[in-house]
PDB file of C-alpha atoms in Angstrom:
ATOM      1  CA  UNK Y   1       2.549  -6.577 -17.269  1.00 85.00           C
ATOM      2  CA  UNK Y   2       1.305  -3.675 -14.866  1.00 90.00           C
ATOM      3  CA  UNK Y   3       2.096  -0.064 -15.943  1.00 93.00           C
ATOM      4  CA  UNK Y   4       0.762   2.857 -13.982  1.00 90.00           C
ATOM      5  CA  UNK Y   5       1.295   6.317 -14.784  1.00 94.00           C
ATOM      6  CA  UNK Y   6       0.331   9.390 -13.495  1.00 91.00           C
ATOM      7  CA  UNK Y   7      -0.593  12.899 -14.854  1.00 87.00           C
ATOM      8  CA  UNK Y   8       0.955  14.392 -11.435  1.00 89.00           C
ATOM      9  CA  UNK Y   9       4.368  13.904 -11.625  1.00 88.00           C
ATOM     10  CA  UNK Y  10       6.821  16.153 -14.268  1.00 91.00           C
ATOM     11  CA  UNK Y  11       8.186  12.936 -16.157  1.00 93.00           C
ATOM     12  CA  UNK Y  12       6.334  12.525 -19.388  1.00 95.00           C
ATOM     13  CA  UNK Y  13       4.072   9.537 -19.698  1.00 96.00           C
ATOM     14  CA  UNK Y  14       5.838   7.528 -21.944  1.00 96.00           C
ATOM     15  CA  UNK Y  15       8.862   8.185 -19.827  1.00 96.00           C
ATOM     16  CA  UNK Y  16       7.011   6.700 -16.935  1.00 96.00           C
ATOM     17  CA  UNK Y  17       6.019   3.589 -19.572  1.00 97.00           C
ATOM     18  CA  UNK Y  18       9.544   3.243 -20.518  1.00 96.00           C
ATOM     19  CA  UNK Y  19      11.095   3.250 -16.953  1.00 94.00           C
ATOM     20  CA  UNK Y  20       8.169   0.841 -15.670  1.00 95.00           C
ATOM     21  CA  UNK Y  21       9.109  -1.815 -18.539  1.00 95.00           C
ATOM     22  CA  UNK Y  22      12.612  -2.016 -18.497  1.00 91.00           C
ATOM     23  CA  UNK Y  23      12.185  -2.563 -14.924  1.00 89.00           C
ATOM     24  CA  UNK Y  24      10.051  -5.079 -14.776  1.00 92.00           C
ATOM     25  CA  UNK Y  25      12.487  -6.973 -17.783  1.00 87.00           C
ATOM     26  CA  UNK Y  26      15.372  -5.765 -15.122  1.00 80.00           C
ATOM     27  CA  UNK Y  27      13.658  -7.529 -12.422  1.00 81.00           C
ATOM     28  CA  UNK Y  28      12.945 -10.460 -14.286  1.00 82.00           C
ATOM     29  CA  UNK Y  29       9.287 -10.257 -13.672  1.00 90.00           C
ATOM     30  CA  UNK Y  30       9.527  -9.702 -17.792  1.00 91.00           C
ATOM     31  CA  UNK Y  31      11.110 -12.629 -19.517  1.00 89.00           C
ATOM     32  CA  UNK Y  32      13.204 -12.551 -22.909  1.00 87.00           C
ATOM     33  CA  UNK Y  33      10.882 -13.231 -25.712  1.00 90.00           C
ATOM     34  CA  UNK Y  34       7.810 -12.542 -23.337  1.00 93.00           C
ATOM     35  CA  UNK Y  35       4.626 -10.860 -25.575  1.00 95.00           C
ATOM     36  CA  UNK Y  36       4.345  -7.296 -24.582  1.00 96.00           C
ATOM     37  CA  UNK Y  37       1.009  -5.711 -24.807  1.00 95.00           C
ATOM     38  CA  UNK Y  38      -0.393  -4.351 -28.301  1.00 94.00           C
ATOM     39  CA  UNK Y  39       0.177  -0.477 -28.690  1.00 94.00           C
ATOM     40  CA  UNK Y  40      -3.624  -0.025 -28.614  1.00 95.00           C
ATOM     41  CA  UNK Y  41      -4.320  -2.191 -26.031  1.00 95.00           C
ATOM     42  CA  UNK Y  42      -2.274  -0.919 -23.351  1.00 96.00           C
ATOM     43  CA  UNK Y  43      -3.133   2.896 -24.866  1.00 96.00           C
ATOM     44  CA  UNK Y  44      -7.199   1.773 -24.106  1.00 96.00           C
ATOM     45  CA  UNK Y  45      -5.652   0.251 -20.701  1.00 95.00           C
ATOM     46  CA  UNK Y  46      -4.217   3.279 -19.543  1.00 95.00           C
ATOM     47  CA  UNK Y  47      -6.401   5.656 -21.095  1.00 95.00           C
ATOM     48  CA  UNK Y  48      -3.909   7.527 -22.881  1.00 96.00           C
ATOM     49  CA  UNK Y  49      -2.782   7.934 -26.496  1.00 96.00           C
ATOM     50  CA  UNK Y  50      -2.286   5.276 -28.780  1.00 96.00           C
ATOM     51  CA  UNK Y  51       1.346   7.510 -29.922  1.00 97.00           C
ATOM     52  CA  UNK Y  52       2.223   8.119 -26.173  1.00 97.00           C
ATOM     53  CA  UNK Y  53       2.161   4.095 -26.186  1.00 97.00           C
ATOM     54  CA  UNK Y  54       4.077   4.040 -29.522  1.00 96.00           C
ATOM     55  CA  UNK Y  55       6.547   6.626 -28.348  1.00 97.00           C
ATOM     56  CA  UNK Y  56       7.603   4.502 -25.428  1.00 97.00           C
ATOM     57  CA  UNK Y  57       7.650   1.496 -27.549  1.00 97.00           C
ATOM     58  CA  UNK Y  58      10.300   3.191 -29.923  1.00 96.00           C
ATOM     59  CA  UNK Y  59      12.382   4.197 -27.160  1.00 96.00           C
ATOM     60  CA  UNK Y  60      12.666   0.842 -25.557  1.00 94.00           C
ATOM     61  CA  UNK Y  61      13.665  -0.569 -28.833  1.00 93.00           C
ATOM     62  CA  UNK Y  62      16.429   1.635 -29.811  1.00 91.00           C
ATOM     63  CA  UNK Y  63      17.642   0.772 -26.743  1.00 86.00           C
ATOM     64  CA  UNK Y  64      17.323  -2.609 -27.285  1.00 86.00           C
ATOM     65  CA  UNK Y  65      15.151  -4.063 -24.582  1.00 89.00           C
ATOM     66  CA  UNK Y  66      12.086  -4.909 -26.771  1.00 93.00           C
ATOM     67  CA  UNK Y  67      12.052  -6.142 -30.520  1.00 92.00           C
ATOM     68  CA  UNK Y  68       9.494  -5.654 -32.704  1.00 90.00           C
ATOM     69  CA  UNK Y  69       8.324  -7.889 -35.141  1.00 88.00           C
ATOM     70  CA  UNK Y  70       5.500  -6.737 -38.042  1.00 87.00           C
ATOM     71  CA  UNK Y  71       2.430  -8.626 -37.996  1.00 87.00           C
ATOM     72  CA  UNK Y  72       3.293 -10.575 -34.570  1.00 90.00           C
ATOM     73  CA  UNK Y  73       3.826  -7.779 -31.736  1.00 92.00           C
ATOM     74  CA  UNK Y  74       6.629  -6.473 -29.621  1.00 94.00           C
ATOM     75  CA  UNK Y  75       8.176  -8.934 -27.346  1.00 94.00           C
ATOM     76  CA  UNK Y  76      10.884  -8.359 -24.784  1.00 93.00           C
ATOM     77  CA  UNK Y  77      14.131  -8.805 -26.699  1.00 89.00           C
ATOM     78  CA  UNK Y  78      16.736 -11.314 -25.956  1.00 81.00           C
ATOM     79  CA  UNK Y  79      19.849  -9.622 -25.979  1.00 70.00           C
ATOM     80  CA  UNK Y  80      18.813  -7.015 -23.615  1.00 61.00           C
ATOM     81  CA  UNK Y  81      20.969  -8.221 -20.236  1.00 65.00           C
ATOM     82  CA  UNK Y  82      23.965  -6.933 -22.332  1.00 69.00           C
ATOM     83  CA  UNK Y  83      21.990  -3.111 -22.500  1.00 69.00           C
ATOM     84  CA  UNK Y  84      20.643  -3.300 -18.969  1.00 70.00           C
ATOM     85  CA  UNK Y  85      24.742  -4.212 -17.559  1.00 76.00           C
ATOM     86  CA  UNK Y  86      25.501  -1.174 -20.010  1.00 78.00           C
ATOM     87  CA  UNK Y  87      23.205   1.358 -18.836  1.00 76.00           C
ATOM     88  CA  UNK Y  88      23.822   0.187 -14.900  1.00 80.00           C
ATOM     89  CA  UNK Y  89      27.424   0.781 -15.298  1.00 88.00           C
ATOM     90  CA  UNK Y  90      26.611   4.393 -16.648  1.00 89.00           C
ATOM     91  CA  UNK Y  91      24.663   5.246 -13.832  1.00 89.00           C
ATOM     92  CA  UNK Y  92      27.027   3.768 -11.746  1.00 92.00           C
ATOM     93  CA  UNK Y  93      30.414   5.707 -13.085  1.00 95.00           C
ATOM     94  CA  UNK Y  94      27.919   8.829 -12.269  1.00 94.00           C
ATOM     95  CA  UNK Y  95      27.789   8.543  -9.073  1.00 94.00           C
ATOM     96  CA  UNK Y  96      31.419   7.408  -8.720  1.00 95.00           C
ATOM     97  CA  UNK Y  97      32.463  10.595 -10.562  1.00 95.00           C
ATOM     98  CA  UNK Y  98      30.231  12.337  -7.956  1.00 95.00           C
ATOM     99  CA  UNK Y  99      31.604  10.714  -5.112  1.00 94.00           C
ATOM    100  CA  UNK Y 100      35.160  10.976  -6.247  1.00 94.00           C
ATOM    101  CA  UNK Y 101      34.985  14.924  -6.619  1.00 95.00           C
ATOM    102  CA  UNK Y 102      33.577  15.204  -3.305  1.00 95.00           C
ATOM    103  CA  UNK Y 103      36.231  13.320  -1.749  1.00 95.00           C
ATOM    104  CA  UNK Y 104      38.686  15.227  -4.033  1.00 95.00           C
ATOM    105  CA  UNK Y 105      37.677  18.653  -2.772  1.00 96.00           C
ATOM    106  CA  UNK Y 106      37.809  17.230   0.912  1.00 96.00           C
ATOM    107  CA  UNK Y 107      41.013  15.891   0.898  1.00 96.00           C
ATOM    108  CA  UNK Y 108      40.039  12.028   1.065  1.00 95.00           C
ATOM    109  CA  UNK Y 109      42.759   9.926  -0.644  1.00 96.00           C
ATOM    110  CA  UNK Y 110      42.268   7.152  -2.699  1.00 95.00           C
ATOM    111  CA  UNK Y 111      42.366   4.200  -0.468  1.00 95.00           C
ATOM    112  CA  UNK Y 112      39.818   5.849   2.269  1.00 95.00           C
ATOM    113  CA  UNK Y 113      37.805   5.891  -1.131  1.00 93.00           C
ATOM    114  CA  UNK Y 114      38.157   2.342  -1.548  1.00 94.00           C
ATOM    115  CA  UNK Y 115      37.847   1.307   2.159  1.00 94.00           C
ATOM    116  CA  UNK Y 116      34.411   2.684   2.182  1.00 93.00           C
ATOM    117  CA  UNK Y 117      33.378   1.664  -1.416  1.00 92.00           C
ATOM    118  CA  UNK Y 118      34.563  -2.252   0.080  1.00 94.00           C
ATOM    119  CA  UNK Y 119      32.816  -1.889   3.845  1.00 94.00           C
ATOM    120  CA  UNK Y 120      29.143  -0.709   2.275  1.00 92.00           C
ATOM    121  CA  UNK Y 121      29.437  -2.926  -0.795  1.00 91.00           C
ATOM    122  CA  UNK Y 122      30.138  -6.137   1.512  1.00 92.00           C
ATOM    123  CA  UNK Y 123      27.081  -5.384   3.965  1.00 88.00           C
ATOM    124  CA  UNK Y 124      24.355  -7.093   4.288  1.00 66.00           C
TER     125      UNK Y 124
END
């Protein structure tokens, strides 16, 4: 698992840990029951604060992409496909809400809407 973060940008570092994994367990590159690092050893890794590492870790298991189990680790949980397809389709009714206001306000009906949602969707 590679994790780079970066004291120049405004997104906290264990934001930038927490975006990096679920990722990488997006992308597959992370597999479900796959070890993740200890808290210590990717805090002496990335030179950073052993609670930075645990803050990140808490996050990604309330939201259910990494279990944790006492004695053993954190591993990338099982059930999280069912969480990723969740948090996809919020960020995806975001932007429809955004797009349907702007065609709203410029007089775009419905079925323009959909003609363009079908033509980019099907391209390659």
């Amino acid at each position: 698992m590679e994790i780079i973060v970066s004291n120049k940008t405004s997104r906290p570092l264990y934001e930038q840990i927490v975006m990096q994994v679920k990722t990488q367990i997006m992308n597959g590159e992370l597999k479900a029951g796959e070890a993740l690092p200890s808290i210590r050893a990717l805090a002496k890794s990335l030179q950073i604060s052993v609670l930075t590492v645990q803050k990140a870790y808490d996050l990604l298991q309330e939201d259910g992409f990494i279990e944790t189990t006492a004695g053993k680790g954190c591993f990338v949980s099982v059930q999280n496909q069912d969480f990723y397809l969740e948090e996809q389709q919020k960020k995806i009714e975001e932007h429809f809400n955004e797009a349907i206001e702007i065609a709203r306000t410029s007089g775009i009906p419905l079925n323009k809407l959909l003609d363009l949602l079908t033509l980019l969707y099907e391209e390659d």
